[in-house]
Tab-separated table of N, CA and C in Angstrom:
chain	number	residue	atom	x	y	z
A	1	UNK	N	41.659	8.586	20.257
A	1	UNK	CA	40.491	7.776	20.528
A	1	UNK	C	40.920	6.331	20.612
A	2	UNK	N	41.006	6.121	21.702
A	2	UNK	CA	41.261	4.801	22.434
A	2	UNK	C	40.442	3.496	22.437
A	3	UNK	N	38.738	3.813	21.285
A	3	UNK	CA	37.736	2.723	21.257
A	3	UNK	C	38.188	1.658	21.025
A	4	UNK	N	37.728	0.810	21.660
A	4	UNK	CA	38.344	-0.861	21.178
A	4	UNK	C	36.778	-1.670	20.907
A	5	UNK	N	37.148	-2.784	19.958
A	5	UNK	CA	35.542	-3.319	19.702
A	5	UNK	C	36.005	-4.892	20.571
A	6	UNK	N	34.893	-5.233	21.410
A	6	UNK	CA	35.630	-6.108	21.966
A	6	UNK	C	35.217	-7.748	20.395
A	7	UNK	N	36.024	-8.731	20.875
A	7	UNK	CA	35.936	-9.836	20.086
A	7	UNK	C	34.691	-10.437	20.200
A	8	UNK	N	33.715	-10.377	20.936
A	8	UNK	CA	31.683	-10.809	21.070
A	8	UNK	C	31.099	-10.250	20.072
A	9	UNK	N	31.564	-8.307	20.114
A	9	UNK	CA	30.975	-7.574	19.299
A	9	UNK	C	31.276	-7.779	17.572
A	10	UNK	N	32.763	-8.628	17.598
A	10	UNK	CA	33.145	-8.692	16.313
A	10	UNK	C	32.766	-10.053	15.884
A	11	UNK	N	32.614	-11.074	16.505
A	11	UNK	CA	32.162	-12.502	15.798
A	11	UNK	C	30.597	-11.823	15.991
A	12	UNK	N	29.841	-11.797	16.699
A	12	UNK	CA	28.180	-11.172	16.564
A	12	UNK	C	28.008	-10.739	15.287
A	13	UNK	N	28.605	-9.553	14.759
A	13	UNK	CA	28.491	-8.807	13.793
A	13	UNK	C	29.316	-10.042	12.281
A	14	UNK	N	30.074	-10.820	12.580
A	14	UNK	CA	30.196	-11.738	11.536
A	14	UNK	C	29.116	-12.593	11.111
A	15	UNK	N	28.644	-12.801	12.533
A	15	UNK	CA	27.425	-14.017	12.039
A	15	UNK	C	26.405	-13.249	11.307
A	16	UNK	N	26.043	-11.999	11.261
A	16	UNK	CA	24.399	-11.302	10.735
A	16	UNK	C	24.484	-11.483	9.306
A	17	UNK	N	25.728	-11.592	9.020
A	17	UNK	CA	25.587	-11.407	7.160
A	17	UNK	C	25.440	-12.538	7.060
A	18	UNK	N	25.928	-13.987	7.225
A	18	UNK	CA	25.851	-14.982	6.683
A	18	UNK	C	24.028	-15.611	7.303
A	19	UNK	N	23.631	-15.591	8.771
A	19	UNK	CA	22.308	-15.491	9.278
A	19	UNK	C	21.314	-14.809	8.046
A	20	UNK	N	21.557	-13.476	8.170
A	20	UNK	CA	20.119	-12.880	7.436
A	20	UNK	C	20.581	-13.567	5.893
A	21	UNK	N	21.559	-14.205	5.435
A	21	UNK	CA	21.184	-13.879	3.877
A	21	UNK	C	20.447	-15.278	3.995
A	22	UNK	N	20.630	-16.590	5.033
A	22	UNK	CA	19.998	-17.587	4.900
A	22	UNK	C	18.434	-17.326	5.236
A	23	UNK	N	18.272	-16.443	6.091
A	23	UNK	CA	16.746	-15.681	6.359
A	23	UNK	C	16.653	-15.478	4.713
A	24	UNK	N	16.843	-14.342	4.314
A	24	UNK	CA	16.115	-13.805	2.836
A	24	UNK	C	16.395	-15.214	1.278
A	25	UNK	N	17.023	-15.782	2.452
A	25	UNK	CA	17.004	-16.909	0.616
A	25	UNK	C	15.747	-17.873	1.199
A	26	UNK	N	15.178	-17.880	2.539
A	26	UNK	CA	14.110	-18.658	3.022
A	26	UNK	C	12.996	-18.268	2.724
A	27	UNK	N	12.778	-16.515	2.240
A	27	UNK	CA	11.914	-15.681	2.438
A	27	UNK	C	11.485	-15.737	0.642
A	28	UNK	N	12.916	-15.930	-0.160
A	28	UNK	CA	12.677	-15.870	-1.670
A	28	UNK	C	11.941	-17.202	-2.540
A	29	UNK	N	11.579	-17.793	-1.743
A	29	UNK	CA	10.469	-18.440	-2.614
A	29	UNK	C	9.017	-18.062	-1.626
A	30	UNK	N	9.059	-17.393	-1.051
A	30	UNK	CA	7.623	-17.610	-0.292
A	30	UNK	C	6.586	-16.402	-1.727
A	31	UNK	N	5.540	-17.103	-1.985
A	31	UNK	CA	4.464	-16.251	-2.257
A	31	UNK	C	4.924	-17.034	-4.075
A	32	UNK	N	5.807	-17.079	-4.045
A	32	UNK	CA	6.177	-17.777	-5.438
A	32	UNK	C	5.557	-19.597	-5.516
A	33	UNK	N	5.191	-19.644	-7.289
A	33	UNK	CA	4.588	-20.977	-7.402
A	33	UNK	C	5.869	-21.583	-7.873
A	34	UNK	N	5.641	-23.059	-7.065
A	34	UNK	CA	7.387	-23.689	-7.631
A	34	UNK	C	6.582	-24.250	-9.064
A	35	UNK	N	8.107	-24.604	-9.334
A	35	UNK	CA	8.047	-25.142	-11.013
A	35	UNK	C	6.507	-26.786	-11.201
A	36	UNK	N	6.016	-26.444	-12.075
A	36	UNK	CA	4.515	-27.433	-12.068
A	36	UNK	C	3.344	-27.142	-10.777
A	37	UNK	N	2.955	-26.004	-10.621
A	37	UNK	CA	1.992	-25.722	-9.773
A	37	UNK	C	1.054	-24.084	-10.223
A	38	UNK	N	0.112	-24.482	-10.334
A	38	UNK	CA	-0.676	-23.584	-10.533
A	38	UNK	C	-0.495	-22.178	-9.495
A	39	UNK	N	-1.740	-21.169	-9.916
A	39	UNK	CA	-1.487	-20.010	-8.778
A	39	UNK	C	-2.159	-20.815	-7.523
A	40	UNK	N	-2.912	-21.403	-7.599
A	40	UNK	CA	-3.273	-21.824	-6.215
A	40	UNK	C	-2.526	-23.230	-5.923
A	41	UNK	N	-0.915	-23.289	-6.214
A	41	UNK	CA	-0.303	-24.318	-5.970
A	41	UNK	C	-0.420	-25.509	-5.960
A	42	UNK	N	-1.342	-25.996	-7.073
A	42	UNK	CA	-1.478	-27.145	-7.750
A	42	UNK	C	-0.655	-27.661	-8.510
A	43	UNK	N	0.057	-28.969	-8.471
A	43	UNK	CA	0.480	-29.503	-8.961
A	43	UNK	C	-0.182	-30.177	-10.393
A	44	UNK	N	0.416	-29.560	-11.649
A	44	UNK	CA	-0.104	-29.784	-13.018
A	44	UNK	C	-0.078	-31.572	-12.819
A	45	UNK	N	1.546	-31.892	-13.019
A	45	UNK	CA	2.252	-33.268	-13.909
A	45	UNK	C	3.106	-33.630	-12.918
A	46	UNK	N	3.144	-34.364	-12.263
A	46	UNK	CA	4.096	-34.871	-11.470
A	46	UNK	C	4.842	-35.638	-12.281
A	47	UNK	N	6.308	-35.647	-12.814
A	47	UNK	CA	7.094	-36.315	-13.464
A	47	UNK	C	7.395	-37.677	-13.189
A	48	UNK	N	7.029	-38.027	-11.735
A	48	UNK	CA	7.357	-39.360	-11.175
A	48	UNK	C	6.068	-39.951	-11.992
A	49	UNK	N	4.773	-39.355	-12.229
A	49	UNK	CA	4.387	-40.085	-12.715
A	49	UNK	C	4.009	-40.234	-13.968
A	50	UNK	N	4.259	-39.669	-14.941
A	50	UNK	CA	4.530	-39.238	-16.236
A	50	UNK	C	5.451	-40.623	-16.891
A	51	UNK	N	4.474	-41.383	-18.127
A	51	UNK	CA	5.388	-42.639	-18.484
A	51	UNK	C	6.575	-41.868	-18.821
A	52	UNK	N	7.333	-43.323	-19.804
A	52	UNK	CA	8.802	-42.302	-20.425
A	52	UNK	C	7.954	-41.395	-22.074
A	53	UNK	N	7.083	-42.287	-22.368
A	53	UNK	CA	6.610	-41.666	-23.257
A	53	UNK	C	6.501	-40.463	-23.637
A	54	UNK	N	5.424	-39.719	-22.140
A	54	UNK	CA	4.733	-38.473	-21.971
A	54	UNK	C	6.478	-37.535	-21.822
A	55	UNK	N	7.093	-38.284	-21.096
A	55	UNK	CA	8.077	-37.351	-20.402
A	55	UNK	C	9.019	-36.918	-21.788
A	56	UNK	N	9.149	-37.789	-22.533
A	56	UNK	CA	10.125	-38.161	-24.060
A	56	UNK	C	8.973	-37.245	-24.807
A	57	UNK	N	7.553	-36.951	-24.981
A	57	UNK	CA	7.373	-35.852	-25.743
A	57	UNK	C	7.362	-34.123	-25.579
A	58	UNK	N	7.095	-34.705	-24.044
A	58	UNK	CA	7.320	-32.876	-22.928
A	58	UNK	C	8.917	-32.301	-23.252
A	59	UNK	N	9.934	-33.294	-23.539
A	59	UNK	CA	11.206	-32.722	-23.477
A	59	UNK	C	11.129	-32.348	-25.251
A	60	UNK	N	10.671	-33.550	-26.127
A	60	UNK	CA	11.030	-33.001	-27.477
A	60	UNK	C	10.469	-31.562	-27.506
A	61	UNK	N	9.638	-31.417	-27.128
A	61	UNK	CA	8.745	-29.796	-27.474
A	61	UNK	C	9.295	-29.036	-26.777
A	62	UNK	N	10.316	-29.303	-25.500
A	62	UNK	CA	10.520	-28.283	-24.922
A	62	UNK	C	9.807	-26.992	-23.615
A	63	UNK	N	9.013	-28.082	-23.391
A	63	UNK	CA	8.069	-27.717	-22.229
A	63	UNK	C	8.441	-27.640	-21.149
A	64	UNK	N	8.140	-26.379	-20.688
A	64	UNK	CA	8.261	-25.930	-19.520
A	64	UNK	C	6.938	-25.409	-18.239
A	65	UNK	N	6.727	-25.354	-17.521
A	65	UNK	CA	5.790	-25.374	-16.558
A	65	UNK	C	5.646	-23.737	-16.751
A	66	UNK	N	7.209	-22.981	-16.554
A	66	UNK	CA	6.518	-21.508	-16.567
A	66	UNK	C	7.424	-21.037	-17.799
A	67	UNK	N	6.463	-20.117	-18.070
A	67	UNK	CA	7.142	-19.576	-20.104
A	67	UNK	C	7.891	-18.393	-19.584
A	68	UNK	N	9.088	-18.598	-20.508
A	68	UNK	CA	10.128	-17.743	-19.994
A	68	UNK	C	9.314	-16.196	-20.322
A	69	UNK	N	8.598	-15.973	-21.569
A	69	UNK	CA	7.539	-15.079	-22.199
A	69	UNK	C	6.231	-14.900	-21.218
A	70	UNK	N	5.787	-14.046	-21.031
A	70	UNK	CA	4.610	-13.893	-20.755
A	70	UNK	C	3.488	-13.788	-21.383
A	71	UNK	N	3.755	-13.378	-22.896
A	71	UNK	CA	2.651	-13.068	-24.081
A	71	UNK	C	2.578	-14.275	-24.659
A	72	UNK	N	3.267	-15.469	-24.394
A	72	UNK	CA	3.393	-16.550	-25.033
A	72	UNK	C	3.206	-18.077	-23.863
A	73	UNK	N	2.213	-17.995	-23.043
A	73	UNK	CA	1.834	-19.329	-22.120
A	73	UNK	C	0.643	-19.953	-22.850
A	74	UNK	N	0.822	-21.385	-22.376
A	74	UNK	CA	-0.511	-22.098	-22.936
A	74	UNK	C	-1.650	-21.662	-22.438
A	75	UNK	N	-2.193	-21.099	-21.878
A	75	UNK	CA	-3.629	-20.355	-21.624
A	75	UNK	C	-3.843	-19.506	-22.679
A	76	UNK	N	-2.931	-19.145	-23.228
A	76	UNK	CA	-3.070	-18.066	-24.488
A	76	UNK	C	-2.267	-18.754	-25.699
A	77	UNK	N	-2.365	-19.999	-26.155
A	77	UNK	CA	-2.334	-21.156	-27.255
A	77	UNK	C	-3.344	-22.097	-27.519
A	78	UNK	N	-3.699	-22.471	-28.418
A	78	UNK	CA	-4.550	-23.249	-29.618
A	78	UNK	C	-5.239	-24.341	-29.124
A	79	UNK	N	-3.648	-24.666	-28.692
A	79	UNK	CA	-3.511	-26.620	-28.412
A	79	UNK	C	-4.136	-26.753	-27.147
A	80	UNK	N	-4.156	-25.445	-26.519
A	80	UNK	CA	-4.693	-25.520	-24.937
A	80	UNK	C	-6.172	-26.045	-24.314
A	81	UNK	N	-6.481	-26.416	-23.953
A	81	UNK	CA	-8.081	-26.635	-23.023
A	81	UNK	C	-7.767	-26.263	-21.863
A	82	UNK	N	-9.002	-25.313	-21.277
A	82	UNK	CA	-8.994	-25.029	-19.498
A	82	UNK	C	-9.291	-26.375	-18.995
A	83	UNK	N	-9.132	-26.010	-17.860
A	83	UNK	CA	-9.468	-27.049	-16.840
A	83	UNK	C	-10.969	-26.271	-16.037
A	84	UNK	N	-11.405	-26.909	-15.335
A	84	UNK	CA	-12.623	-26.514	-14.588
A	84	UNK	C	-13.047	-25.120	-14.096
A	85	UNK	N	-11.931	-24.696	-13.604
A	85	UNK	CA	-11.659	-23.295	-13.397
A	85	UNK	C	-10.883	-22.704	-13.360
A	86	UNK	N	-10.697	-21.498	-13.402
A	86	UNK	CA	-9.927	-20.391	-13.768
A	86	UNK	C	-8.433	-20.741	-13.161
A	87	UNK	N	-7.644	-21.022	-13.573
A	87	UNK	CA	-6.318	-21.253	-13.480
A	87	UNK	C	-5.773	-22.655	-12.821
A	88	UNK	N	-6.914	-23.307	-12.899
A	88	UNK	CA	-6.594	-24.899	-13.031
A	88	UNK	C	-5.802	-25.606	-13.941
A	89	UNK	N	-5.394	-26.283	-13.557
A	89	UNK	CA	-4.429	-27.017	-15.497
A	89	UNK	C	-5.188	-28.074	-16.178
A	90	UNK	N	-4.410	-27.529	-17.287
A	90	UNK	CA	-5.540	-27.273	-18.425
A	90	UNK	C	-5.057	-28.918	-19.262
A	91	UNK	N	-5.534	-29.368	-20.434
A	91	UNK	CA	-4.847	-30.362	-21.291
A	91	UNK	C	-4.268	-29.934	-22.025
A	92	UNK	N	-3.397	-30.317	-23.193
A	92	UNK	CA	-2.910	-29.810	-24.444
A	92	UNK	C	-2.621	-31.020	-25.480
A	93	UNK	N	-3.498	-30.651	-26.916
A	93	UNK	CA	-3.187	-31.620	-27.576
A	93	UNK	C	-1.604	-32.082	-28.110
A	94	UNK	N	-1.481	-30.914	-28.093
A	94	UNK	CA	0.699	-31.359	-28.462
A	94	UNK	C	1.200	-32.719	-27.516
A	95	UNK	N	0.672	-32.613	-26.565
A	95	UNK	CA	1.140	-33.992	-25.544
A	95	UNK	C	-0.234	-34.703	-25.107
A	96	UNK	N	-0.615	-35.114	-26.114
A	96	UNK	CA	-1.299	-35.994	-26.321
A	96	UNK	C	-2.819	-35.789	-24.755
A	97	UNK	N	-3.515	-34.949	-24.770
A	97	UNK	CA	-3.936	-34.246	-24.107
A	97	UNK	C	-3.829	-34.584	-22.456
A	98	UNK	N	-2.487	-34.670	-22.259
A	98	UNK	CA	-2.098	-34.695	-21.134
A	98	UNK	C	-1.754	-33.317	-20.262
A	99	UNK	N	-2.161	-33.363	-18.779
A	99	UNK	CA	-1.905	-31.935	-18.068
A	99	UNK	C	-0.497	-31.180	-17.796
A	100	UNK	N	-1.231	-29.917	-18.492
A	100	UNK	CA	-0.128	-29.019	-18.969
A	100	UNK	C	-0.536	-27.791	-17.797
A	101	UNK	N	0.507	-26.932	-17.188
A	101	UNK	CA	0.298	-25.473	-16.745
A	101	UNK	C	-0.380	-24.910	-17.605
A	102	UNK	N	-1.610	-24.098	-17.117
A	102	UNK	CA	-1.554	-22.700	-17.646
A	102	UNK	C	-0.530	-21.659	-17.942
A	103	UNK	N	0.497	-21.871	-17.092
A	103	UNK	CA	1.456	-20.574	-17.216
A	103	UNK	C	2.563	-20.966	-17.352
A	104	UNK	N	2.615	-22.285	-18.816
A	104	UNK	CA	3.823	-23.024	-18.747
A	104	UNK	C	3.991	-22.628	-20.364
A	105	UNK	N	4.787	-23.245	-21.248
A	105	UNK	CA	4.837	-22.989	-22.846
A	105	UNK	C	5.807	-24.448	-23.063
A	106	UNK	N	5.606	-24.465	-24.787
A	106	UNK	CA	6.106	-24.980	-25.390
A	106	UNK	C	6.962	-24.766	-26.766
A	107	UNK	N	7.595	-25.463	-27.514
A	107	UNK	CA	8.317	-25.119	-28.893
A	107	UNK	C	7.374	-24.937	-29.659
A	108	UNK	N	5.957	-25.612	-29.048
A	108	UNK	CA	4.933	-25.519	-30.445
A	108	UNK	C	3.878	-24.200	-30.082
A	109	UNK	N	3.866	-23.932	-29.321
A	109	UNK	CA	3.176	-22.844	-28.796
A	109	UNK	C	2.806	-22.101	-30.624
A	110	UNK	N	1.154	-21.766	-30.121
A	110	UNK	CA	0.471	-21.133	-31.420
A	110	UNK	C	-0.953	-20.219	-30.992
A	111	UNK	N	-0.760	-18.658	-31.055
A	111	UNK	CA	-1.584	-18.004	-30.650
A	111	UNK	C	-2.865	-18.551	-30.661
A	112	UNK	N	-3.959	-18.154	-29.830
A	112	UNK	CA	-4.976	-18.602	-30.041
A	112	UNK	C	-5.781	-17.417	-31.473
A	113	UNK	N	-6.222	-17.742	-31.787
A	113	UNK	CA	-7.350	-16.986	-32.956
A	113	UNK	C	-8.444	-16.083	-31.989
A	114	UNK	N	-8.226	-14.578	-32.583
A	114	UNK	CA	-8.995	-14.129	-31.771
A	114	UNK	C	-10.333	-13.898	-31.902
């Protein structure tokens, strides 16, 4: 068997792996909320505008926008207040009731009382 692949067919077939994986890494945030945005992609805290203050107590506590836990986000903590509606961001007294994710946590994180 005498098949030969010609050299079109062999650079073509080089480019698809490196092509599609930049396709599926374009495709892997779609439908996902980036870091500080609600489910309906609201932006909680914009850090640009966050004094050093706010920003110097968000880091002591260890706050994060999304909780690595799921049984453990500020919608389901103490310190939390909703916001207007259902998955709006909310305040939290730990940072001085400044806007926090719903589906973010902290070091101080404390069940709510049921």
């Amino acid at each position: 068997m005498s098949d030969k692949i010609s050299r079109r067919t062999v650079l073509m077939r080089g480019l698809q792996l490196p092509v599609g994986g930049v396709f599926l890494f374009g495709l892997s945030g779609c439908g996902a909320g980036k870091d500080g945005t609600t489910a309906s992609g609201k932006v909680c805290a914009d850090p640009a505008t966050l004094s050093d203050a706010e920003m110097s107590t968000r880091t002591s506590l260890g706050y994060t926008e999304k909780s690595p836990n799921p049984q453990q986000v500020c919608a389901g903590c103490t310190f939390f207040h909703a916001g207007a509606a259902s998955g709006d961001c909310g305040t939290c007294d730990m940072v001085s009731g400044g806007p926090v994710n719903p589906q973010g946590h902290c070091n101080s994180w404390n069940a709510k009382a049921a």
